């Protein structure tokens, strides 16, 4: 996986020569103070570095070009402290290929009612400087996030923070590698997609590997490494007695550890950030990878079952975006329903592969038969997921474009314990209610493989969709089926015609 430390947002201020050196020095000093405030904000998970006051078309083009080529730069925050004639920005914005956020703020929060004069007015005119800049962005049909408010306002920091997460995710996807191990579950449609289009749109690659490529790594693991990993399992989880040393299934635990070590070594050698498996293609593996997949996800790897590479990439992306937030993110599957008239609920789970980052308590490490795939019983972590707000997200390949669907959900505790269910599980009530949510999701083409996150919200996801230029559909507390259907129909036209909306006329 890529090193995502030391990423920077570049703070660029718009102005012009007209104001004279004294005013421009003040603009630069004020900009440095604003950038430092954002840099210190705990809501913004990247360094914010003041770069320059752009006063000429040449300077603006130059800083945009520099940003394009700076590996550490994940995006620009742009603010026009004074008026900045926006024809100066055409050249720079035309070549800029990093995401940008337009911060519409003002240095002084309050009007100095008793002392204000024309000098003050000339220095503090973001009110119209930013509108001039905004016109040019709109005229050029540029995707960006506009955040409005005083730069010390915590709400402003939160809006910038959400976008920073999306910019970080976008940065992480560029050049990221997804390994599709063993291709797709046969005849399944929704886990397929256009890998060329995905690389062109999102920047990650998907390449196929035979399961034998992984088996070579699995079979070359040493007994001592396997033993130490088994000891680690005992430290981290409640391991059932039969799997412990001396227990009658201990060999299965060792096999699980061997698979984990092999998969890790394989992914490290490929430089991969995510992977898929399929239970229909396990030649040479004695178990369907369960525990190993759970632990790799927990370490930040993307994963999709049954060859679902779009979801593997989305899990990786969302894990980068959730970063240091509380909550966790996991591959998930809408498994089965509780359709009681007093509260419809969804039970989400998978055969094995749910990430322990969303576990409510120390997971239990167990072994049970798997009625599919014809392999030995796989070891897996079993746990519940704590109640609380969450989202489900999915990427749909519509053939001519990608759509990101997000549904706000409320995680709830199971009505009763689930003693016979041998897998990790989450229970949730979708917003605005089960019927509207499921109908909207189905009309949108969303798969049964959502990514479930207790850490992220719709804003981060929408910001990512905007940065990557894909369609975004949010099913939230205000959604109705007829409005969602209308939006889907309108989007068909908009995204088809969008390529023709050239800014140059
Ligand atoms: Mn599945």
Coordinates of C-alpha atoms and ligand atoms in Angstrom, one line a residue:
X1 CA 0.0 0.0 0.0
X2 CA 1.1 3.6 -0.6
X3 CA 2.6 5.8 2.1
X4 CA -0.1 8.4 2.9
X5 CA 1.8 10.3 5.5
X6 CA 2.9 13.9 5.0
X7 CA 0.2 14.8 2.5
X8 CA -0.4 18.5 2.0
X9 CA -3.1 20.9 1.0
X10 CA -1.8 24.0 -0.7
X11 CA -3.4 27.3 0.3
X12 CA -3.4 29.8 -2.6
X13 CA -4.8 33.3 -2.3
X14 CA -6.1 35.3 -5.2
X15 CA -5.3 39.0 -5.6
X16 CA -3.8 41.4 -8.1
X17 CA -1.1 44.1 -8.4
X18 CA -3.6 47.0 -8.3
X19 CA -3.5 47.1 -4.5
X20 CA 0.2 48.0 -4.2
X21 CA 2.9 46.2 -2.2
X22 CA 1.8 47.3 1.3
X23 CA -1.8 45.8 0.9
X24 CA -0.4 42.7 -0.8
X25 CA 2.0 42.1 2.1
X26 CA -1.0 42.3 4.4
X27 CA -2.9 39.9 2.2
X28 CA 0.0 37.4 2.4
X29 CA 0.3 37.8 6.2
X30 CA -3.4 37.3 6.7
X31 CA -3.4 34.2 4.4
X32 CA -0.6 32.7 6.4
X33 CA -2.6 33.1 9.5
X34 CA -5.7 31.5 7.9
X35 CA -3.6 28.6 6.5
X36 CA -2.0 28.1 10.0
X37 CA -5.4 27.9 11.6
X38 CA -6.6 25.3 9.2
X39 CA -3.3 23.4 9.6
X40 CA -3.8 23.2 13.3
X41 CA -7.5 22.1 13.1
X42 CA -8.1 18.6 14.3
X43 CA -11.0 18.3 11.8
X44 CA -8.7 18.6 8.8
X45 CA -6.5 15.4 8.3
X46 CA -3.7 16.9 6.2
X47 CA -1.1 19.6 6.5
X48 CA -2.3 23.0 5.2
X49 CA 0.6 24.9 3.7
X50 CA 0.4 28.5 2.5
X51 CA 2.0 28.7 -0.9
X52 CA 1.5 32.1 -2.6
X53 CA -0.6 35.1 -3.4
X54 CA -1.5 34.8 -7.1
X55 CA -1.2 38.2 -8.6
X56 CA -0.7 37.5 -12.3
X57 CA -1.9 34.8 -14.8
X58 CA 1.7 33.6 -15.0
X59 CA 2.1 33.1 -11.3
X60 CA -1.3 31.3 -11.1
X61 CA -0.4 29.0 -14.0
X62 CA 2.9 28.3 -12.4
X63 CA 1.5 27.3 -9.0
X64 CA -1.1 25.1 -10.6
X65 CA 1.6 23.4 -12.6
X66 CA 3.8 22.9 -9.5
X67 CA 0.8 21.4 -7.7
X68 CA 0.2 18.9 -10.5
X69 CA 3.7 17.6 -10.2
X70 CA 4.0 17.6 -6.4
X71 CA 3.5 14.1 -5.1
X72 CA 2.7 15.3 -1.6
X73 CA 0.0 17.8 -2.8
X74 CA -3.5 16.3 -2.6
X75 CA -5.4 19.5 -3.5
X76 CA -5.6 23.3 -3.3
X77 CA -7.6 25.6 -1.1
X78 CA -8.2 28.8 -2.9
X79 CA -9.4 32.1 -1.4
X80 CA -9.6 35.5 -2.9
X81 CA -8.8 37.9 -0.1
X82 CA -9.3 40.9 -2.4
X83 CA -10.7 41.2 -5.9
X84 CA -8.8 38.8 -8.2
X85 CA -9.8 39.4 -11.9
X86 CA -10.7 35.8 -12.8
X87 CA -9.5 35.8 -16.5
X88 CA -6.1 35.5 -14.7
X89 CA -7.2 32.1 -13.5
X90 CA -8.2 30.5 -16.9
X91 CA -4.8 29.3 -17.8
X92 CA -4.0 27.8 -14.3
X93 CA -7.4 26.2 -13.8
X94 CA -7.3 24.7 -17.3
X95 CA -4.2 22.7 -16.5
X96 CA -4.9 22.0 -12.8
X97 CA -5.4 18.3 -12.3
X98 CA -5.6 18.2 -8.5
X99 CA -8.9 18.7 -6.7
X100 CA -9.6 22.2 -5.3
X101 CA -11.8 23.7 -2.7
X102 CA -13.0 27.3 -2.8
X103 CA -13.0 28.8 0.6
X104 CA -15.3 31.8 0.8
X105 CA -14.2 33.5 3.9
X106 CA -13.1 36.9 5.2
X107 CA -10.1 37.7 7.4
X108 CA -12.1 39.8 10.0
X109 CA -15.2 38.1 11.3
X110 CA -17.0 41.3 12.4
X111 CA -17.5 44.6 10.6
X112 CA -15.6 47.4 12.4
X113 CA -18.7 49.6 12.3
X114 CA -17.1 52.7 13.9
X115 CA -13.7 52.7 12.1
X116 CA -14.4 51.2 8.7
X117 CA -13.1 53.3 5.8
X118 CA -12.3 52.7 2.1
X119 CA -8.9 51.3 2.8
X120 CA -10.5 48.6 5.0
X121 CA -13.1 47.9 2.3
X122 CA -10.5 47.5 -0.4
X123 CA -8.4 45.1 1.6
X124 CA -11.3 42.9 2.7
X125 CA -13.4 42.3 -0.4
X126 CA -13.7 38.5 -0.6
X127 CA -17.4 39.2 -0.8
X128 CA -17.0 40.1 -4.4
X129 CA -13.5 38.7 -5.2
X130 CA -14.8 35.2 -4.5
X131 CA -17.9 35.7 -6.6
X132 CA -15.7 36.8 -9.5
X133 CA -13.6 33.6 -9.0
X134 CA -16.8 31.5 -8.6
X135 CA -18.1 32.7 -11.9
X136 CA -15.0 31.5 -13.7
X137 CA -15.1 28.1 -12.1
X138 CA -18.8 27.8 -13.1
X139 CA -18.1 29.2 -16.5
X140 CA -15.4 26.5 -17.0
X141 CA -17.7 23.8 -15.6
X142 CA -15.2 22.9 -13.0
X143 CA -16.0 20.5 -10.1
X144 CA -15.0 22.0 -6.8
X145 CA -16.3 22.3 -3.2
X146 CA -17.4 25.8 -2.1
X147 CA -17.2 26.2 1.7
X148 CA -18.6 29.4 3.2
X149 CA -18.0 31.0 6.6
X150 CA -15.4 32.5 8.9
X151 CA -12.2 30.6 8.9
X152 CA -12.3 30.0 12.6
X153 CA -15.8 28.5 12.5
X154 CA -15.6 24.8 13.5
X155 CA -18.4 24.1 11.0
X156 CA -16.1 25.5 8.2
X157 CA -13.3 23.2 9.4
X158 CA -15.6 20.2 9.3
X159 CA -16.7 21.0 5.7
X160 CA -13.0 21.4 4.7
X161 CA -12.2 18.2 6.7
X162 CA -14.8 16.1 4.8
X163 CA -13.4 17.3 1.5
X164 CA -9.8 16.7 2.7
X165 CA -10.7 13.1 3.3
X166 CA -12.2 12.8 -0.2
X167 CA -9.0 14.4 -1.7
X168 CA -6.9 12.0 0.3
X169 CA -8.9 9.1 -1.0
X170 CA -8.6 10.3 -4.5
X171 CA -4.9 10.6 -4.1
X172 CA -4.6 7.1 -2.7
X173 CA -6.5 5.6 -5.6
X174 CA -4.1 7.0 -8.2
X175 CA -1.9 4.1 -9.2
X176 CA -3.4 1.8 -6.5
X177 CA -3.4 -1.9 -7.4
X178 CA -6.3 -4.3 -7.0
X179 CA -5.6 -8.0 -7.4
X180 CA -8.5 -10.1 -8.6
X181 CA -7.5 -13.6 -7.4
X182 CA -9.4 -16.3 -9.2
X183 CA -11.7 -14.1 -11.3
X184 CA -15.5 -13.8 -10.7
X185 CA -18.2 -16.0 -9.2
X186 CA -19.6 -17.6 -12.3
X187 CA -22.7 -16.0 -13.9
X188 CA -22.8 -13.1 -11.4
X189 CA -23.5 -9.8 -13.1
X190 CA -23.1 -7.1 -10.5
X191 CA -19.5 -7.9 -9.5
X192 CA -18.4 -7.5 -13.1
X193 CA -17.5 -4.2 -14.7
X194 CA -15.2 -2.3 -17.1
X195 CA -11.7 -2.4 -15.7
X196 CA -10.4 -0.1 -18.4
X197 CA -13.1 2.5 -17.6
X198 CA -12.4 2.1 -13.9
X199 CA -8.7 2.8 -14.4
X200 CA -9.4 5.8 -16.6
X201 CA -12.0 7.2 -14.2
X202 CA -10.6 6.4 -10.7
X203 CA -6.9 5.8 -11.4
X204 CA -6.6 2.3 -9.9
X205 CA -5.7 -0.9 -11.8
X206 CA -7.3 -4.3 -11.6
X207 CA -5.4 -7.3 -12.7
X208 CA -6.2 -11.0 -12.5
X209 CA -4.1 -13.7 -10.8
X210 CA -4.5 -17.4 -10.7
X211 CA -5.0 -18.7 -7.2
X212 CA -1.9 -20.8 -7.7
X213 CA 0.1 -17.6 -7.6
X214 CA -1.1 -17.1 -4.0
X215 CA -0.7 -20.8 -3.1
X216 CA 3.0 -20.6 -3.8
X217 CA 3.3 -17.9 -1.1
X218 CA 1.0 -19.8 1.3
X219 CA 3.1 -23.0 1.0
X220 CA 6.4 -21.3 1.6
X221 CA 5.6 -20.1 5.1
X222 CA 7.7 -21.3 8.0
X223 CA 6.4 -23.2 11.0
X224 CA 7.9 -20.7 13.4
X225 CA 6.1 -17.8 11.7
X226 CA 2.9 -19.7 11.7
X227 CA 3.4 -20.5 15.5
X228 CA 4.0 -16.8 16.3
X229 CA 0.9 -15.7 14.4
X230 CA -1.2 -18.3 16.2
X231 CA 0.1 -16.8 19.5
X232 CA -0.9 -13.3 18.3
X233 CA -4.4 -14.6 17.6
X234 CA -4.6 -15.8 21.2
X235 CA -3.6 -12.3 22.4
X236 CA -6.1 -10.4 20.2
X237 CA -9.2 -12.6 20.2
X238 CA -11.2 -15.0 22.4
X239 CA -10.1 -18.2 20.7
X240 CA -12.4 -21.2 21.1
X241 CA -10.7 -24.1 23.0
X242 CA -10.8 -26.5 20.1
X243 CA -8.5 -24.1 18.1
X244 CA -6.0 -23.7 20.8
X245 CA -2.7 -25.5 21.0
X246 CA -3.6 -29.1 22.0
X247 CA -7.2 -28.7 20.8
X248 CA -8.5 -31.1 18.1
X249 CA -8.9 -28.3 15.5
X250 CA -5.6 -26.5 16.2
X251 CA -4.3 -27.6 12.7
X252 CA -7.1 -25.5 11.1
X253 CA -6.0 -22.5 13.0
X254 CA -2.5 -23.0 11.8
X255 CA -3.8 -23.4 8.3
X256 CA -5.6 -20.1 8.7
X257 CA -2.4 -18.5 9.9
X258 CA -0.5 -20.0 6.9
X259 CA -3.0 -18.5 4.5
X260 CA -2.8 -15.1 6.2
X261 CA 1.0 -15.0 6.0
X262 CA 0.9 -16.2 2.4
X263 CA -1.7 -13.7 1.3
X264 CA 0.2 -10.8 3.0
X265 CA 3.4 -11.8 1.3
X266 CA 1.6 -12.0 -2.0
X267 CA 0.0 -8.6 -1.7
X268 CA 3.2 -7.0 -0.5
X269 CA 5.1 -8.4 -3.4
X270 CA 2.5 -7.0 -5.8
X271 CA 2.3 -3.7 -4.0
X272 CA -1.4 -4.2 -3.8
X273 CA -4.0 -2.1 -1.9
X274 CA -6.9 -4.4 -2.4
X275 CA -7.9 -7.9 -3.6
X276 CA -10.7 -10.2 -4.3
X277 CA -11.2 -13.9 -3.8
X278 CA -13.8 -16.4 -5.0
X279 CA -15.0 -19.6 -3.3
X280 CA -15.3 -21.2 -6.7
X281 CA -11.6 -21.0 -7.4
X282 CA -9.5 -22.2 -4.4
X283 CA -7.3 -24.8 -6.0
X284 CA -4.5 -25.6 -3.6
X285 CA -6.0 -23.6 -0.7
X286 CA -7.4 -25.8 2.0
X287 CA -9.8 -23.2 3.4
X288 CA -11.7 -20.3 1.9
X289 CA -9.7 -17.3 3.3
X290 CA -11.8 -15.9 6.2
X291 CA -9.8 -14.8 9.2
X292 CA -6.9 -13.6 6.9
X293 CA -9.3 -11.5 4.9
X294 CA -10.8 -10.0 8.0
X295 CA -7.4 -9.1 9.4
X296 CA -6.1 -7.7 6.1
X297 CA -9.2 -5.4 5.9
X298 CA -8.6 -4.3 9.4
X299 CA -5.1 -3.2 8.3
X300 CA -6.5 -1.1 5.6
X301 CA -6.6 -3.4 2.6
X302 CA -9.6 -3.3 0.3
X303 CA -11.6 -6.5 -0.2
X304 CA -14.5 -7.7 -2.3
X305 CA -15.8 -11.3 -2.2
X306 CA -16.6 -13.4 -5.3
X307 CA -14.4 -11.3 -7.6
X308 CA -16.0 -8.0 -6.7
X309 CA -13.1 -5.7 -7.5
X310 CA -15.2 -2.5 -7.6
X311 CA -16.1 -3.1 -4.0
X312 CA -12.5 -4.0 -3.1
X313 CA -11.4 -0.6 -4.4
X314 CA -14.3 1.1 -2.6
X315 CA -13.4 -0.6 0.8
X316 CA -9.8 0.6 0.3
X317 CA -10.9 4.1 -0.6
X318 CA -13.2 4.4 2.4
X319 CA -10.6 3.0 4.8
X320 CA -8.2 5.7 3.5
X321 CA -10.9 8.4 3.9
X322 CA -12.0 7.2 7.4
X323 CA -8.4 7.4 8.6
X324 CA -8.3 8.3 12.3
X325 CA -12.1 8.5 12.7
X326 CA -13.8 6.3 15.2
X327 CA -16.1 3.6 13.9
X328 CA -14.5 1.4 11.2
X329 CA -15.4 0.3 7.7
X330 CA -16.1 -3.1 6.3
X331 CA -17.1 -5.1 3.2
X332 CA -20.7 -6.1 3.8
X333 CA -23.6 -8.0 2.3
X334 CA -27.4 -7.4 2.6
X335 CA -28.1 -10.9 3.8
X336 CA -31.5 -11.3 5.3
X337 CA -34.5 -9.3 6.6
X338 CA -36.7 -8.8 9.7
X339 CA -40.0 -7.6 8.1
X340 CA -42.0 -7.1 11.3
X341 CA -44.6 -4.4 10.8
X342 CA -43.3 -2.5 13.9
X343 CA -39.8 -2.1 12.5
X344 CA -38.2 -3.5 9.3
X345 CA -34.5 -4.3 9.7
X346 CA -31.7 -5.7 7.7
X347 CA -29.2 -8.3 8.9
X348 CA -25.9 -7.7 7.2
X349 CA -23.1 -10.2 7.1
X350 CA -21.1 -12.4 4.7
X351 CA -20.0 -16.0 4.6
X352 CA -16.9 -14.9 6.5
X353 CA -15.3 -11.7 5.5
X354 CA -16.5 -8.8 7.7
X355 CA -13.8 -6.5 9.1
X356 CA -13.3 -6.4 12.8
X357 CA -12.8 -2.6 12.7
X358 CA -16.6 -2.4 13.2
X359 CA -16.7 -5.0 16.1
X360 CA -18.5 -3.9 19.3
X361 CA -16.2 -6.0 21.5
X362 CA -13.3 -8.4 21.4
X363 CA -14.1 -10.9 18.5
X364 CA -14.4 -14.6 19.0
X365 CA -12.1 -16.7 16.8
X366 CA -14.2 -19.8 15.8
X367 CA -14.4 -22.7 13.3
X368 CA -17.5 -23.9 11.6
X369 CA -18.4 -25.7 8.5
X370 CA -19.1 -23.7 5.3
X371 CA -21.8 -25.2 3.2
X372 CA -20.4 -23.9 -0.1
X373 CA -17.1 -24.3 -1.9
X374 CA -16.3 -27.8 -0.9
X375 CA -13.3 -27.0 1.2
X376 CA -12.2 -27.6 4.8
X377 CA -13.9 -25.7 7.6
X378 CA -12.6 -22.1 7.6
X379 CA -11.6 -20.2 10.7
X380 CA -13.2 -16.8 11.2
X381 CA -13.8 -14.0 13.6
X382 CA -17.4 -13.8 15.0
X383 CA -18.7 -10.5 16.5
X384 CA -21.6 -8.1 16.7
X385 CA -21.5 -4.5 15.6
X386 CA -22.4 -1.7 18.0
X387 CA -25.6 0.4 17.4
X388 CA -25.2 3.9 15.9
X389 CA -25.3 5.9 12.7
X390 CA -23.6 4.4 9.7
X391 CA -23.7 4.5 5.9
X392 CA -23.9 1.9 3.1
X393 CA -22.1 2.7 -0.1
X394 CA -21.8 1.0 -3.5
X395 CA -20.3 1.8 -6.9
X396 CA -22.5 0.8 -9.8
X397 CA -21.0 0.3 -13.3
X398 CA -23.8 1.5 -15.7
X399 CA -21.9 0.7 -18.8
X400 CA -21.4 4.3 -19.8
X401 CA -20.5 5.7 -16.4
X402 CA -20.1 4.9 -12.7
X403 CA -22.7 5.8 -10.0
X404 CA -22.0 6.1 -6.3
X405 CA -25.0 5.2 -4.2
X406 CA -25.0 6.0 -0.4
X407 CA -27.7 5.2 2.1
X408 CA -27.7 6.6 5.6
X409 CA -28.6 3.8 8.1
X410 CA -29.0 3.5 11.8
X411 CA -27.2 0.5 13.3
X412 CA -29.3 -1.2 16.0
X413 CA -28.7 -4.0 18.4
X414 CA -30.1 -7.4 17.5
X415 CA -33.6 -8.0 19.1
X416 CA -32.2 -11.2 20.6
X417 CA -28.8 -12.9 20.7
X418 CA -27.8 -14.9 17.6
X419 CA -26.2 -18.0 19.2
X420 CA -26.3 -20.2 16.1
X421 CA -25.1 -17.7 13.6
X422 CA -21.4 -18.5 13.0
X423 CA -20.4 -15.2 11.3
X424 CA -19.9 -11.5 12.2
X425 CA -23.1 -9.6 11.7
X426 CA -24.6 -6.1 11.8
X427 CA -28.2 -5.1 12.1
X428 CA -29.5 -1.8 10.8
X429 CA -32.6 0.2 9.9
X430 CA -32.1 2.1 6.7
X431 CA -33.2 5.7 6.2
X432 CA -35.8 7.0 5.6
X433 CA -37.3 3.6 6.1
X434 CA -36.7 0.1 4.8
X435 CA -39.2 0.1 2.0
X436 CA -38.1 3.4 0.5
X437 CA -34.4 2.6 1.0
X438 CA -34.5 -0.9 -0.6
X439 CA -36.7 0.3 -3.5
X440 CA -34.4 3.3 -4.2
X441 CA -31.3 1.1 -3.9
X442 CA -32.8 -1.4 -6.3
X443 CA -33.9 1.2 -8.8
X444 CA -30.4 2.7 -8.7
X445 CA -28.8 -0.7 -9.6
X446 CA -26.9 -1.0 -6.3
X447 CA -25.5 -4.5 -5.6
X448 CA -25.9 -6.7 -2.5
X449 CA -22.3 -5.8 -1.6
X450 CA -22.4 -2.5 0.1
X451 CA -19.4 -1.0 2.0
X452 CA -20.6 -0.4 5.6
X453 CA -19.0 2.5 7.5
X454 CA -19.6 3.7 11.0
X455 CA -16.9 6.4 10.5
X456 CA -17.9 8.2 7.3
X457 CA -20.9 10.2 6.3
X458 CA -22.7 11.2 3.1
X459 CA -20.7 14.5 2.8
X460 CA -17.3 12.8 2.4
X461 CA -18.8 10.4 -0.2
X462 CA -20.4 13.2 -2.1
X463 CA -17.1 15.1 -2.1
X464 CA -15.4 12.1 -3.5
X465 CA -18.0 11.7 -6.2
X466 CA -17.5 15.3 -7.2
X467 CA -13.7 15.0 -7.3
X468 CA -13.9 11.9 -9.4
X469 CA -16.6 13.3 -11.6
X470 CA -19.1 10.4 -11.1
X471 CA -22.8 10.4 -10.4
X472 CA -23.8 10.5 -6.7
X473 CA -27.2 9.3 -5.3
X474 CA -27.9 9.9 -1.7
X475 CA -30.7 8.0 -0.1
X476 CA -31.3 9.8 3.2
X477 CA -34.0 10.7 5.7
X478 CA -35.7 13.0 3.1
X479 CA -35.8 10.6 0.2
X480 CA -38.9 9.4 -1.5
X481 CA -39.1 6.7 -4.2
X482 CA -40.6 9.0 -6.8
X483 CA -38.0 11.7 -6.2
X484 CA -35.2 9.1 -6.5
X485 CA -36.6 7.8 -9.7
X486 CA -36.9 11.3 -11.1
X487 CA -33.3 12.0 -10.1
X488 CA -32.1 8.7 -11.8
X489 CA -34.0 9.6 -15.0
X490 CA -32.6 13.2 -15.0
X491 CA -29.1 11.9 -14.3
X492 CA -29.3 9.6 -17.4
X493 CA -29.7 12.8 -19.5
X494 CA -27.3 15.0 -17.6
X495 CA -24.4 12.5 -17.6
X496 CA -24.9 11.7 -21.2
X497 CA -24.9 15.3 -22.2
X498 CA -22.3 16.4 -19.7
X499 CA -19.4 15.6 -22.1
X500 CA -20.8 18.1 -24.5
X501 CA -20.9 21.0 -22.0
X502 CA -17.5 22.3 -23.0
X503 CA -16.5 25.6 -21.3
X504 CA -14.9 26.9 -24.5
X505 CA -18.3 27.1 -26.2
Ligands
LIG1 MN1 -21.2 -12.0 -1.5

